Coordinates of C-alpha atoms in Angstrom, one line a residue:
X1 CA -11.0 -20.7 -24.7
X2 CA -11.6 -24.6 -24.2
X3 CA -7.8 -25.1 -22.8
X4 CA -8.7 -21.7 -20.5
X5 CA -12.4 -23.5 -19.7
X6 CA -10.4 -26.8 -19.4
X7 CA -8.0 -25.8 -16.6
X8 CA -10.3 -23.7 -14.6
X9 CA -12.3 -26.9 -13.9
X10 CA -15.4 -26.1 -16.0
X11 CA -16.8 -30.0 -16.7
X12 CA -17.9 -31.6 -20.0
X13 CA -15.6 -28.7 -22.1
X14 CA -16.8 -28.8 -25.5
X15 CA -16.5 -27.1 -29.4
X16 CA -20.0 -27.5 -30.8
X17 CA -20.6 -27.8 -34.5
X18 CA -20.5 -24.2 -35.1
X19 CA -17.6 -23.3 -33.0
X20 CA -19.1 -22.5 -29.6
X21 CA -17.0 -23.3 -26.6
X22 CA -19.2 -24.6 -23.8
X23 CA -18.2 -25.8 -20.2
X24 CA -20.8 -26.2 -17.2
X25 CA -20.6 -25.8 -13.6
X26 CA -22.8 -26.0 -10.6
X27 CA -26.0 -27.7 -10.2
X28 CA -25.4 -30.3 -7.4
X29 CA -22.1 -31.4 -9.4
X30 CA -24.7 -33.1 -12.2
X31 CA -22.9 -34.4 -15.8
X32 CA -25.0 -32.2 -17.7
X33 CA -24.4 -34.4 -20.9
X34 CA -25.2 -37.5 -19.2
X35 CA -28.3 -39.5 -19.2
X36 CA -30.3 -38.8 -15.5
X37 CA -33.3 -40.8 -14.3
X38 CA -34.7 -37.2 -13.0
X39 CA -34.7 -34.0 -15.6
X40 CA -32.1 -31.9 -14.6
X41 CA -33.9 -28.0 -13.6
X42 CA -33.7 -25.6 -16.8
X43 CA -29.8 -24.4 -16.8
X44 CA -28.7 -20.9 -16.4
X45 CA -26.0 -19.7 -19.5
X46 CA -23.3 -16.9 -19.2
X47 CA -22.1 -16.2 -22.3
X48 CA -19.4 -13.9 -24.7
X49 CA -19.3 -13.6 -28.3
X50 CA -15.9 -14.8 -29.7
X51 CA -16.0 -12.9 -32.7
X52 CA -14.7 -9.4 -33.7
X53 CA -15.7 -7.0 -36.6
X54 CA -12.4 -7.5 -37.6
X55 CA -11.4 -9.6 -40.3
X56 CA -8.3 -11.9 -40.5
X57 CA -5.9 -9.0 -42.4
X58 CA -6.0 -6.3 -39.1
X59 CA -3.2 -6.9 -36.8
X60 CA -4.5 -7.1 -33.8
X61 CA -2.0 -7.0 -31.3
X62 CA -2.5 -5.4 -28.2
X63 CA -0.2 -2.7 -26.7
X64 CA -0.1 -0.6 -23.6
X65 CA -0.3 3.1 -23.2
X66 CA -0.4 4.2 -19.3
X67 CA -3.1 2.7 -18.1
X68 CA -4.9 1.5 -21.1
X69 CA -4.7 -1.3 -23.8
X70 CA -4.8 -0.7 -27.2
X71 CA -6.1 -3.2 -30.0
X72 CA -8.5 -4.3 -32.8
X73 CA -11.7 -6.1 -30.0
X74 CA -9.9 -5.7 -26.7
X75 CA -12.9 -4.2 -25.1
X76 CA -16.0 -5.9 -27.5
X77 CA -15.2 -8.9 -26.8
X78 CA -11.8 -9.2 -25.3
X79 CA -13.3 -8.0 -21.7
X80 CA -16.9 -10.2 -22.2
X81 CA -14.8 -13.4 -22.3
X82 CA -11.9 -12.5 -19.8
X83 CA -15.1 -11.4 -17.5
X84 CA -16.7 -14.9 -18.6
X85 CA -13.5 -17.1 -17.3
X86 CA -13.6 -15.0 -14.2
X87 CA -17.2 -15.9 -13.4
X88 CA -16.1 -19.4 -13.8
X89 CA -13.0 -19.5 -12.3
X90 CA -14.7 -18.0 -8.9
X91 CA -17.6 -19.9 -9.0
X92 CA -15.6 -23.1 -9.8
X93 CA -12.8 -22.3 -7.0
X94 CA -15.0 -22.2 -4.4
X95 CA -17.9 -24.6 -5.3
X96 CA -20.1 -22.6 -5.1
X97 CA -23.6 -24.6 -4.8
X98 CA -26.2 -23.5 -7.1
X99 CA -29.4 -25.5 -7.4
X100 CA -29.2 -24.8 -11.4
X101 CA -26.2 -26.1 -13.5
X102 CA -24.6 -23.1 -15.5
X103 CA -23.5 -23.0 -19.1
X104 CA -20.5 -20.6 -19.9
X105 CA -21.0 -19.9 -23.8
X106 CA -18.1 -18.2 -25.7
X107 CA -20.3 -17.7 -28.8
X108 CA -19.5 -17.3 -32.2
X109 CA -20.6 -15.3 -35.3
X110 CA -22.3 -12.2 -33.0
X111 CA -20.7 -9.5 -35.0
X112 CA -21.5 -8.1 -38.6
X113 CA -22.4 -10.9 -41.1
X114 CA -22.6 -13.5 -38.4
X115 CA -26.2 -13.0 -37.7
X116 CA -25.6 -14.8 -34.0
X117 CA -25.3 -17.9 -35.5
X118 CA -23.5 -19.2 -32.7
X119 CA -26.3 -18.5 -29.8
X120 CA -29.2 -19.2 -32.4
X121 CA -27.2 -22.9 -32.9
X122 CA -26.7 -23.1 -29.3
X123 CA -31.0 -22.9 -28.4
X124 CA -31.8 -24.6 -31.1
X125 CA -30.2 -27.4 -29.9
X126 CA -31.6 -29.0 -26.6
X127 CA -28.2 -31.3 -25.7
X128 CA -26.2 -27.9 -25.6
X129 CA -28.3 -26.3 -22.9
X130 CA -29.4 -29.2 -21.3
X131 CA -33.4 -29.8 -20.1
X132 CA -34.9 -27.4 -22.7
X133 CA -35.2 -23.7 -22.5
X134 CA -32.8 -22.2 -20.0
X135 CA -33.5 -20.5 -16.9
X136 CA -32.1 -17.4 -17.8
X137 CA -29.6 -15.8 -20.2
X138 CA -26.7 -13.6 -19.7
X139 CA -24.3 -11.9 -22.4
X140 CA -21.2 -10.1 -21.1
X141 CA -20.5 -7.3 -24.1
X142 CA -17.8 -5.2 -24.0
X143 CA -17.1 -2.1 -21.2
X144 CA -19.0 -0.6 -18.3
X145 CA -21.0 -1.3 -15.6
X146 CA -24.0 0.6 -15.8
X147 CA -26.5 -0.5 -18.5
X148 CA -28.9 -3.6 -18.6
X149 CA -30.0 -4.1 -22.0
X150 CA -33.2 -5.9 -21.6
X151 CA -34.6 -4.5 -25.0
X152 CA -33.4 -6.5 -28.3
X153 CA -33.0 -4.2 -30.7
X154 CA -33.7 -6.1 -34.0
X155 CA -32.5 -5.6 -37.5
X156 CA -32.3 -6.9 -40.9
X157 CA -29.7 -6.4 -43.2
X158 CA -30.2 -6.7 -47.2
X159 CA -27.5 -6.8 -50.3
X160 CA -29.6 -5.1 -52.8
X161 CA -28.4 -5.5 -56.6
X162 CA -29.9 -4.2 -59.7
X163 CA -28.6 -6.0 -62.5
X164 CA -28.6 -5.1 -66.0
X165 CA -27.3 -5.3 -70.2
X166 CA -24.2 -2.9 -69.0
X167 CA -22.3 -2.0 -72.2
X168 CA -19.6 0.9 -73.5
X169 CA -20.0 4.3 -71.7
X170 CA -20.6 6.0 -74.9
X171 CA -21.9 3.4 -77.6
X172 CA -24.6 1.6 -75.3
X173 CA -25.7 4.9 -73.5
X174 CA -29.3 4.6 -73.0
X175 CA -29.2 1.2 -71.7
X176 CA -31.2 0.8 -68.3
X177 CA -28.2 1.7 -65.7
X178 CA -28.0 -0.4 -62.6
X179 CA -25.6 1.9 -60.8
X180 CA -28.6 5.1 -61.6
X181 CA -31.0 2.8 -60.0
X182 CA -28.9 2.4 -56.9
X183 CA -28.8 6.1 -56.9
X184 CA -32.6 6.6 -57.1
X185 CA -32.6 4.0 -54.4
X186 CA -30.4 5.5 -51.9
X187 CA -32.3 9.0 -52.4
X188 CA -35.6 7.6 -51.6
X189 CA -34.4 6.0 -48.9
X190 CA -32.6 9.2 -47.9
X191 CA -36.0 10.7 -47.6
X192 CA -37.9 8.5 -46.2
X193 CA -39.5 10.3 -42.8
X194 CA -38.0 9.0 -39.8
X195 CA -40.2 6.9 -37.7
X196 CA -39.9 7.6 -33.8
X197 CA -40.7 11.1 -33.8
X198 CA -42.6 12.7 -30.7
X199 CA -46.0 12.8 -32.3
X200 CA -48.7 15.1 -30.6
X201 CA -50.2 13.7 -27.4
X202 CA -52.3 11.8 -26.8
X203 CA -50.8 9.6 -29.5
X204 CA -47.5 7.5 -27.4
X205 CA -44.5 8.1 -28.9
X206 CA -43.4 5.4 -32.0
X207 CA -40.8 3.4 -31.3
X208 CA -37.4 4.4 -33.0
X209 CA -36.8 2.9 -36.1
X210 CA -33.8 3.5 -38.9
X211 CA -33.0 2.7 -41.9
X212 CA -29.2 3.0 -42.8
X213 CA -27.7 2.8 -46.8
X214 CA -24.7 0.9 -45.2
X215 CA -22.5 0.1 -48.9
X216 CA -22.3 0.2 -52.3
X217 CA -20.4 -0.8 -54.7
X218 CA -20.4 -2.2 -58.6
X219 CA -19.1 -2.1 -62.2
X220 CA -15.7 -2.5 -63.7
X221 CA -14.1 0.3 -65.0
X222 CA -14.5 3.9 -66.1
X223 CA -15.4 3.5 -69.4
X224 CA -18.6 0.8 -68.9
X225 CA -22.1 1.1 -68.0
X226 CA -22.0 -2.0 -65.1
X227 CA -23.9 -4.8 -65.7
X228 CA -24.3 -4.7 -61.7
X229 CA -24.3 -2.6 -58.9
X230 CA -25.4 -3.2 -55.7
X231 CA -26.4 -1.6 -51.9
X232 CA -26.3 -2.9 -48.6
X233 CA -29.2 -1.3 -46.3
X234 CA -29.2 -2.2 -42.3
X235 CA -32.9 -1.7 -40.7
X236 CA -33.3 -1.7 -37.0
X237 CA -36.2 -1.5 -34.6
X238 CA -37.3 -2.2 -30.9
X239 CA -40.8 -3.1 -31.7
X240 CA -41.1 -6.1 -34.8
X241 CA -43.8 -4.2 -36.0
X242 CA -41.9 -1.4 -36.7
X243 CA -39.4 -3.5 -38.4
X244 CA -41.8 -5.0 -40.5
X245 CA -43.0 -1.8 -41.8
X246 CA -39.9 -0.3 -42.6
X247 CA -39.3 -3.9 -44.8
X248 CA -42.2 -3.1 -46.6
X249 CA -41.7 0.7 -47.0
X250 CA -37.8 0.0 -48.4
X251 CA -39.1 -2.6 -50.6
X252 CA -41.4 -0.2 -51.5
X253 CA -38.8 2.2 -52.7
X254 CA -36.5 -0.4 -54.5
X255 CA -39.3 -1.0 -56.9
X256 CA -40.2 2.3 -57.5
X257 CA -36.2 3.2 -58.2
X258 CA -36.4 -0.1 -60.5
X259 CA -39.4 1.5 -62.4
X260 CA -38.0 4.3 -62.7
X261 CA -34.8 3.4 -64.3
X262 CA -36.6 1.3 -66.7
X263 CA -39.1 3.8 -67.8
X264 CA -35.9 5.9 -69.3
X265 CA -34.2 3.3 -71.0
X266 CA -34.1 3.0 -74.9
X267 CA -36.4 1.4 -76.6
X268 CA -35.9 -2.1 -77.1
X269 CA -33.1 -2.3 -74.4
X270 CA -33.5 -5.2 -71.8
X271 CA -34.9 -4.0 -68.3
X272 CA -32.9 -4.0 -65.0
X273 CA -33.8 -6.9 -62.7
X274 CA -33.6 -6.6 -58.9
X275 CA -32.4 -9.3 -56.4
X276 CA -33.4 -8.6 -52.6
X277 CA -30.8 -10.9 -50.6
X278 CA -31.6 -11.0 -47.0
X279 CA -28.0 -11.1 -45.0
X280 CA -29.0 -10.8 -41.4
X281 CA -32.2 -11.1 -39.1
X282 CA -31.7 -10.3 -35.9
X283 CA -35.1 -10.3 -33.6
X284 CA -36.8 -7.7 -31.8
X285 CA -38.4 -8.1 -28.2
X286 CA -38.0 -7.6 -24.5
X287 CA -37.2 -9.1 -20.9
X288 CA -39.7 -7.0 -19.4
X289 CA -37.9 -4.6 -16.6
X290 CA -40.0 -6.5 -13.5
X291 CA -38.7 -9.9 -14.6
X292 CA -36.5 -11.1 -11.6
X293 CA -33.4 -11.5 -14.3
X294 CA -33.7 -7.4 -15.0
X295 CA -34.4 -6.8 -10.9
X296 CA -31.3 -8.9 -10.2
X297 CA -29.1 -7.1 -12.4
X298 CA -30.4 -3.9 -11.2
X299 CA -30.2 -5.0 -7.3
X300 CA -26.4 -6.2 -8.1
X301 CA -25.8 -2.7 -9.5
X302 CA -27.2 -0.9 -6.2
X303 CA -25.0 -3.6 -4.0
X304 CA -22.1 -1.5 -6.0
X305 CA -23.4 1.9 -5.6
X306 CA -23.9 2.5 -8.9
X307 CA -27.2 3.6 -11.1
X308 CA -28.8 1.2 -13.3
X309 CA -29.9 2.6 -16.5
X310 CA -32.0 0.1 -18.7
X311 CA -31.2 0.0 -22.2
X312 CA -31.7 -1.4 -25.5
X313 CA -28.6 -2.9 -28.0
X314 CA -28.5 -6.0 -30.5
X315 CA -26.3 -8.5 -28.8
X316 CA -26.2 -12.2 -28.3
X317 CA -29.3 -11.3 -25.7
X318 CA -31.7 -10.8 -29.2
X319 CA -32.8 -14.0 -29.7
X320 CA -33.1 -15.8 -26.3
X321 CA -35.3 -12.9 -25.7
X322 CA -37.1 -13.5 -29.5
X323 CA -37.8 -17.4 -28.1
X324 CA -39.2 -16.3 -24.8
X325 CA -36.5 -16.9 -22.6
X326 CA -35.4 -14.3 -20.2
X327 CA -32.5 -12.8 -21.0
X328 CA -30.1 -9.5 -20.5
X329 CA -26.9 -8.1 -21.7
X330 CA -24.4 -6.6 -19.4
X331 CA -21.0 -4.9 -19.9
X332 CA -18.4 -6.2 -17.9
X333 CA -16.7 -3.1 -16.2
X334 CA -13.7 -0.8 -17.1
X335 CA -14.3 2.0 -19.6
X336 CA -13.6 1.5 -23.2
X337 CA -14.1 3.7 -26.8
X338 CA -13.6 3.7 -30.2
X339 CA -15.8 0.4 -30.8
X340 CA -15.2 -1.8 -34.0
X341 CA -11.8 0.8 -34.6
X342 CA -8.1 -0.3 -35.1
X343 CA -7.7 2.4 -32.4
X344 CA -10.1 0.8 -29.9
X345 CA -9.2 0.9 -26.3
X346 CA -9.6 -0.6 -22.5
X347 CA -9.4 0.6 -19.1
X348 CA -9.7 -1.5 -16.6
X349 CA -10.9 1.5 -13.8
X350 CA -13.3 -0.5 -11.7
X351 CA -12.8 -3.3 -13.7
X352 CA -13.5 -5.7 -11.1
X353 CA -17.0 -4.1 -10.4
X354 CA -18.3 -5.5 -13.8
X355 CA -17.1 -9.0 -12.8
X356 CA -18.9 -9.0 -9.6
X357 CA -21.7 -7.7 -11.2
X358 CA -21.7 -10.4 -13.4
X359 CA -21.3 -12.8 -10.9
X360 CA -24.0 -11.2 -8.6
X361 CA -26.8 -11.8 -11.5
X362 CA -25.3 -15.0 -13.0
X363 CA -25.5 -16.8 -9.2
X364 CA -28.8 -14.7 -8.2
X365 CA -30.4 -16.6 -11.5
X366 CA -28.8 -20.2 -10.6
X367 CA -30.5 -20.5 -7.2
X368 CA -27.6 -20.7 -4.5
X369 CA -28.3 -23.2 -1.8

């Protein structure tokens, strides 16, 4: 991405500490890493996630049948960052003047265990994005061309383990069992109500809010009681609120499967401990729909002829949104399916309507002179 950045003409290419790839165009031709008597105006970004869900052992070649593509990411994030390199190249080609300067992002560590590491490194460092806060923020995600996600959907993620004395199947039956107490947890989290139900008026509707028993794994053979097993559990909400209570309801019900595993052990048998790791925070929030970043998108939309249809989604867009900057998510045409599958898939029908889309927004945002 930084020799594709480097010979469109992007200025001031760059790998940042975490692996982002950043470039910069517009804004009146200024060197936004240079030193400038006057503040250079608030920047606008453009930005793809690098990453896949896929880890380095999937073969992820690409092949073509009819008129789609076939491979492991082509659409999430293959098309973001082929979209992202088009933006540039057109607005580089014909220089186009934008009062703002824009950052194109190719981000790292959006997917999965990454926990947008990449675009919570990139605004938390003010040299990467220039004078401060930016402007705006735009992330190119996958397919399509009709939703704006303005709504972060948030989550935290949690590698829950029960550890214990373990021992032989037979001789140290009785012995507090971690893998039981991952059972009892994943019941009573099975039957926890689920918020975001249509409660009777006049009450407004709660926003929806999950709770998902993602993994679990633990112990070492067939004959042993483990010393360890352990669960991974993926919470999501709209509203931080909502995501706060569901924390304290699951922690709620880890304890409770800890107690009760405990309370059935044999006498003077050591009790099961519980270790609560947090392995992903991804904040909630919203770029309010009569922002002129939302209005843009959905003006660039009716310049197409197609619908807007405002959406939420966790992408790179959750925590620009989280620090108060404005900030959407956009797919970058075609049509695409089976997401974060070997057998995913592109179509590039229309294609070029999500890159003038993004373009629309990106140049709406940057002030053209």
């Amino acid at each position: 991405m930084a020799e594709l950045f480097c010979e469109i003409g992007l200025r001031d290419v760059t790998v940042d500490g975490v692996g982002n790839v950043l470039g910069w165009a517009g804004g009146e031709g200024a060197d936004a890493g240079a030193q400038h008597a006057a503040p250079l105006p608030a920047p606008v970004v453009l930005a793809a996630h690098l990453d896949t869900v896929f880890g380095p052992e999937v073969n992820v070649a690409v092949e073509r049948r009819g008129p789609r593509l076939e491979g492991p990411g082509i659409s999430d994030n293959a098309r973001g960052l082929a979209a992202l390199l088009a933006v540039a190249d057109a607005i580089v080609a014909t220089r186009l003047p934008t009062a703002r300067p824009i950052l194109f992002a190719a981000t790292v560590g959006e997917e999965g265990s990454g926990d947008l590491r990449g675009v919570k490194h990139l605004l938390n460092g003010k040299r990467e994005t220039g004078n401060g806060k930016p402007a705006a923020f735009i992330a190119l995600d996958g397919a399509g061309l009709e939703r704006v996600v303005h709504r972060a959907l948030g989550s935290r993620r949690y590698r829950v383990t029960y550890r214990g004395p373990g021992g032989h199947s037979w001789a140290a039956f009785g012995v507090a069992n971690p893998a039981n107490a991952v059972g009892r947890a994943t019941a009573l989290i099975a039957d926890l109500p689920a918020p975001g139900g249509s409660p009777a008026p006049p009450a407004p509707p709660a926003p929806r809010t999950t709770c998902a028993v993602v993994r679990l794994g633990g112990g070492t053979g067939l004959n042993s009681i483990p010393q360890e097993a352990w669960v991974d559990l993926d919470l999501r909400s709209e509203d931080p609120r909502a995501l706060a209570q569901i924390d304290v309801t699951v922690r709620t019900a880890l304890e409770r499967a800890l107690d009760d595993e405990n309370r059935r052990r044999a006498p003077a048998t050591r009790p099961l401990g519980l270790d609560v790791r947090l392995v992903g925070d991804r904040p909630s929030g919203i770029t309010p729909p009569p922002h002129p970043l939302v209005q843009a998108a959905i003006a660039a939309n009716r310049a197409l002829g197609r619908d807007a249809e405002l959406a939420a989604a966790s992408t790179d867009a959750n925590v620009p949104i989280a620090l108060g900057i404005p900030a959407i998510a956009l797919g970058a045409g075609g049509k695409a399916g089976d997401a974060h599958l070997a057998s995913e898939w592109y179509e590039n029908a229309d294609g070029a309507l999500g890159i003038v889309r993004a373009l629309l927004v990106t140049v709406a945002m940057a002030d053209v002179e």
